[in-house]
Amino acid sequence: YWRDGAEVEVDLQGPAEFVVHFDANGGSGNMAVLSVPAVGGMCALPSNAFERTGYSFAGWARTPEGEMAYYDGGDIQVPDVDSPIHLRLYACWRPNAYVVRFDGNGGEGTMEDQPFEYGCAQRLASNRFVRTEYAFAGWGVSVPRSEDAAGAMLADGQVVSNLTAEADGAVTLFARWKPSRGRVVPGEKTEIDTCLTGYSTSGLPTGLVYNKTTGKITGAATKPGEYVVKFTKSGAETEEMTIVVTAVP
């Protein structure tokens, strides 16, 4: 007890603070610091609020490259100390997995799904589809061959990455076909989709016209025969196709 009029020292400072800072570590967003009295015991971490394209949050580490030490929303040990203490936790990111599916788009054969991981470049599986009187021209990205998708092409065996950022997502590639041999009837309206845009041509049958923008040959051939049409473009290999103008199927 204290005598009346005695001087008494009272500590009004209170306990020291345990402060946790959160680092996005390549992600984006903001998180408030966690501040609790440093009196020991356990404290629940707040839920992660950071995002990173193509990656899923896996937990918290004590260093930028360290292994996960705390789960999202998990408990952390609070120290019992007299002085403030600060801790920085770094987000751990796991690359999203996805698969690439292959569609023959009129061709015959089968191809298995190919697994990918976001952030990792990988070579596409070689085409195994075949189509009579057509040559494989490449892969269309997620849509069948059409004028508005003419430029969205991937080559056979091309090295690709990050085709989708979605976790457990799927991307379908459609085989693109260019005719290696076309048959037309004299005098009848014709439309042949070459899948070749921006080329110059030579050897077309009289009455047929090639459109550089759409890659289509249209018109009505007038003279029977077998024609070898050449497609040339600066910086690209010369392409050939045979057009047979005949009244006999």
Coordinates of C-alpha atoms in Angstrom, one line a residue:
Y1 CA 0.0 0.0 0.0
W2 CA 1.1 3.6 -0.3
R3 CA 1.2 6.2 2.4
D4 CA -0.9 9.3 1.9
G5 CA 1.1 11.8 -0.2
A6 CA 3.7 9.3 -1.5
E7 CA 5.0 9.7 -5.1
V8 CA 4.0 6.8 -7.4
E9 CA 5.3 6.2 -11.0
V10 CA 2.7 4.8 -13.3
D11 CA 3.6 3.3 -16.8
L12 CA 0.9 4.7 -19.1
Q13 CA 2.7 3.6 -22.3
G14 CA 1.0 0.2 -22.5
P15 CA 2.4 -3.0 -24.2
A16 CA 4.6 -2.8 -27.2
E17 CA 3.1 -3.4 -30.7
F18 CA 3.7 -6.4 -33.0
V19 CA 3.2 -5.0 -36.5
V20 CA 3.0 -7.2 -39.6
H21 CA 3.4 -5.6 -43.1
F22 CA 2.3 -7.4 -46.3
D23 CA 4.2 -7.4 -49.6
A24 CA 2.4 -8.2 -52.9
N25 CA 5.7 -9.7 -54.1
G26 CA 4.9 -9.3 -57.8
G27 CA 1.2 -9.0 -57.4
S28 CA -1.0 -5.9 -57.2
G29 CA -3.3 -4.4 -54.6
N30 CA -3.2 -3.0 -51.1
M31 CA -3.3 -4.5 -47.6
A32 CA -3.4 -2.6 -44.3
V33 CA -0.8 -3.5 -41.7
L34 CA -1.7 -5.8 -38.9
S35 CA -1.0 -4.3 -35.5
V36 CA -1.6 -6.1 -32.2
P37 CA -0.2 -5.9 -28.6
A38 CA 3.0 -7.9 -28.3
V39 CA 1.9 -9.9 -25.3
G40 CA 2.3 -13.4 -26.7
G41 CA -0.3 -15.9 -27.9
M42 CA -1.6 -16.4 -31.4
C43 CA -3.2 -14.0 -33.8
A44 CA -5.1 -14.7 -37.1
L45 CA -3.7 -13.1 -40.2
P46 CA -6.1 -11.2 -42.5
S47 CA -7.3 -12.8 -45.8
N48 CA -5.1 -12.0 -48.8
A49 CA -6.3 -9.1 -50.9
F50 CA -3.5 -9.1 -53.5
E51 CA -3.9 -10.4 -57.1
R52 CA -1.5 -11.5 -59.8
T53 CA -2.4 -12.3 -63.4
G54 CA -1.9 -16.0 -64.2
Y55 CA -1.1 -17.0 -60.6
S56 CA -3.0 -18.2 -57.5
F57 CA -2.2 -17.1 -54.0
A58 CA -0.6 -19.9 -52.0
G59 CA 0.3 -18.3 -48.6
W60 CA 2.9 -16.1 -46.9
A61 CA 6.7 -16.4 -46.7
R62 CA 9.2 -14.5 -44.6
T63 CA 11.4 -13.7 -47.6
P64 CA 10.6 -12.9 -51.3
E65 CA 11.9 -16.2 -52.5
G66 CA 11.2 -18.2 -49.3
E67 CA 8.9 -21.2 -48.8
M68 CA 5.4 -20.7 -47.5
A69 CA 5.3 -20.2 -43.8
Y70 CA 1.7 -19.2 -43.2
Y71 CA -1.6 -20.1 -44.8
D72 CA -4.1 -17.5 -46.0
G73 CA -6.0 -16.4 -42.8
G74 CA -3.9 -18.7 -40.7
D75 CA -2.5 -18.0 -37.2
I76 CA 0.8 -16.4 -36.4
Q77 CA 2.7 -16.4 -33.1
V78 CA 2.7 -13.1 -31.4
P79 CA 5.9 -12.3 -29.5
D80 CA 6.0 -11.2 -25.9
V81 CA 8.4 -8.3 -25.9
D82 CA 8.8 -4.9 -24.4
S83 CA 9.9 -3.1 -27.6
P84 CA 7.9 -2.7 -30.8
I85 CA 8.7 -5.4 -33.4
H86 CA 7.9 -5.3 -37.2
L87 CA 7.6 -8.3 -39.5
R88 CA 7.2 -8.3 -43.3
L89 CA 5.4 -11.2 -45.0
Y90 CA 5.7 -11.8 -48.8
A91 CA 2.9 -13.3 -50.9
C92 CA 3.6 -16.7 -52.3
W93 CA 2.3 -17.2 -55.9
R94 CA 1.6 -20.5 -57.6
P95 CA 1.4 -20.5 -61.5
N96 CA -2.0 -21.5 -62.8
A97 CA -2.2 -24.7 -64.7
Y98 CA -4.2 -25.0 -67.9
V99 CA -4.6 -27.3 -70.9
V100 CA -4.5 -26.8 -74.7
R101 CA -7.0 -28.8 -76.7
F102 CA -6.7 -29.5 -80.4
D103 CA -9.7 -29.6 -82.8
G104 CA -9.3 -31.2 -86.2
N105 CA -11.8 -28.7 -87.7
G106 CA -12.8 -31.0 -90.6
G107 CA -9.7 -33.2 -90.4
E108 CA -9.4 -36.8 -89.2
G109 CA -7.5 -38.1 -86.3
T110 CA -7.1 -37.4 -82.6
M111 CA -4.7 -35.4 -80.4
E112 CA -4.4 -35.5 -76.6
D113 CA -4.8 -32.4 -74.4
Q114 CA -1.5 -30.8 -73.7
P115 CA -0.8 -29.5 -70.1
F116 CA 0.7 -26.0 -69.7
E117 CA 1.7 -23.8 -66.8
Y118 CA 1.3 -20.0 -66.8
G119 CA 4.7 -18.2 -67.2
C120 CA 6.4 -21.3 -68.8
A121 CA 7.0 -21.3 -72.5
Q122 CA 6.4 -24.7 -74.2
R123 CA 6.4 -26.1 -77.7
L124 CA 3.0 -27.1 -79.1
A125 CA 2.5 -30.8 -79.9
S126 CA 2.9 -31.5 -83.6
N127 CA -0.2 -31.8 -85.7
R128 CA -1.6 -35.3 -86.2
F129 CA -4.7 -34.5 -88.1
V130 CA -5.1 -35.1 -91.8
R131 CA -7.6 -33.9 -94.4
T132 CA -7.9 -35.2 -98.0
E133 CA -6.8 -32.6 -100.6
Y134 CA -5.8 -30.2 -97.9
A135 CA -2.5 -29.2 -96.3
F136 CA -2.2 -28.2 -92.7
A137 CA -1.7 -24.4 -92.4
G138 CA -1.4 -23.9 -88.6
W139 CA -3.6 -23.5 -85.6
G140 CA -6.4 -20.9 -85.1
V141 CA -6.6 -19.5 -81.7
S142 CA -9.9 -20.4 -80.1
V143 CA -12.0 -19.8 -83.2
P144 CA -12.5 -21.7 -86.5
R145 CA -11.1 -20.2 -89.7
S146 CA -12.9 -17.0 -90.7
E147 CA -12.1 -13.7 -92.2
D148 CA -12.0 -11.9 -88.8
A149 CA -9.6 -14.4 -87.4
A150 CA -7.3 -14.7 -90.4
G151 CA -4.3 -13.3 -88.5
A152 CA -4.7 -15.4 -85.3
M153 CA -2.5 -18.2 -86.4
L154 CA 0.0 -20.4 -84.5
A155 CA 2.5 -22.5 -86.5
D156 CA 2.9 -26.3 -86.1
G157 CA 5.2 -26.9 -83.1
Q158 CA 5.4 -23.2 -82.2
V159 CA 6.7 -22.2 -78.8
V160 CA 3.9 -20.5 -76.9
S161 CA 3.1 -19.3 -73.4
N162 CA 0.3 -17.7 -71.4
L163 CA -2.5 -18.7 -73.7
T164 CA -4.9 -18.2 -70.8
A165 CA -4.5 -16.8 -67.2
E166 CA -7.4 -18.8 -65.8
A167 CA -6.7 -21.5 -63.2
D168 CA -7.5 -24.9 -64.6
G169 CA -8.6 -23.2 -67.8
A170 CA -8.7 -24.7 -71.3
V171 CA -7.8 -23.2 -74.7
T172 CA -9.0 -24.9 -77.9
L173 CA -6.8 -24.6 -81.0
F174 CA -8.5 -25.3 -84.3
A175 CA -6.6 -26.8 -87.3
R176 CA -6.4 -24.5 -90.3
W177 CA -6.5 -26.1 -93.7
K178 CA -5.4 -24.7 -97.1
P179 CA -6.5 -26.6 -100.2
S180 CA -3.7 -28.4 -101.9
R181 CA -6.1 -29.4 -104.7
G182 CA -9.4 -27.8 -105.7
R183 CA -12.0 -29.0 -108.3
V184 CA -14.3 -26.6 -110.0
V185 CA -16.9 -26.9 -112.8
P186 CA -16.5 -24.6 -115.8
G187 CA -19.0 -21.7 -115.7
E188 CA -20.2 -22.3 -112.2
K189 CA -19.6 -19.8 -109.3
T190 CA -16.7 -20.9 -107.2
E191 CA -15.4 -20.0 -103.8
I192 CA -12.1 -21.5 -102.5
D193 CA -10.8 -20.5 -99.1
T194 CA -7.0 -20.7 -99.4
C195 CA -6.2 -19.6 -95.8
L196 CA -3.5 -17.5 -97.4
T197 CA -3.8 -13.7 -97.1
G198 CA -1.6 -10.9 -98.5
Y199 CA -0.1 -13.0 -101.3
S200 CA 0.3 -12.3 -105.0
T201 CA -0.8 -15.1 -107.3
S202 CA 0.1 -16.5 -110.7
G203 CA -1.4 -19.3 -112.8
L204 CA -5.1 -18.8 -111.9
P205 CA -7.6 -20.1 -114.3
T206 CA -9.3 -17.5 -116.4
G207 CA -12.4 -16.2 -114.7
L208 CA -11.1 -16.7 -111.1
V209 CA -9.9 -13.9 -108.9
Y210 CA -7.8 -14.1 -105.6
N211 CA -8.7 -11.6 -102.8
K212 CA -5.6 -10.7 -100.8
T213 CA -7.7 -9.6 -97.8
T214 CA -9.9 -12.6 -97.4
G215 CA -7.6 -15.2 -98.9
K216 CA -10.5 -16.5 -101.0
I217 CA -10.6 -17.4 -104.7
T218 CA -13.9 -16.5 -106.3
G219 CA -15.5 -16.3 -109.8
A220 CA -16.3 -18.8 -112.5
A221 CA -13.6 -20.6 -114.5
T222 CA -14.1 -20.7 -118.2
K223 CA -11.5 -23.1 -119.6
P224 CA -11.1 -26.7 -118.5
G225 CA -7.7 -27.9 -117.5
E226 CA -5.3 -28.4 -114.6
Y227 CA -3.7 -25.3 -113.2
V228 CA -0.9 -24.9 -110.7
V229 CA -1.4 -21.6 -108.8
K230 CA 1.6 -20.0 -107.1
F231 CA 1.2 -17.7 -104.1
T232 CA 4.2 -15.5 -103.3
K233 CA 4.8 -12.9 -100.6
S234 CA 8.0 -11.1 -99.4
G235 CA 9.5 -12.9 -96.5
A236 CA 7.3 -16.0 -96.9
E237 CA 7.8 -19.3 -98.6
T238 CA 6.1 -19.7 -102.0
E239 CA 2.9 -21.7 -101.7
E240 CA 1.2 -23.8 -104.4
M241 CA -2.2 -25.4 -105.0
T242 CA -3.6 -27.2 -107.9
I243 CA -7.0 -26.2 -109.4
V244 CA -8.7 -28.7 -111.7
V245 CA -11.4 -27.2 -114.0
T246 CA -13.5 -30.1 -115.2
A247 CA -17.1 -31.0 -115.7
V248 CA -16.3 -34.5 -114.4
P249 CA -16.5 -34.9 -110.5

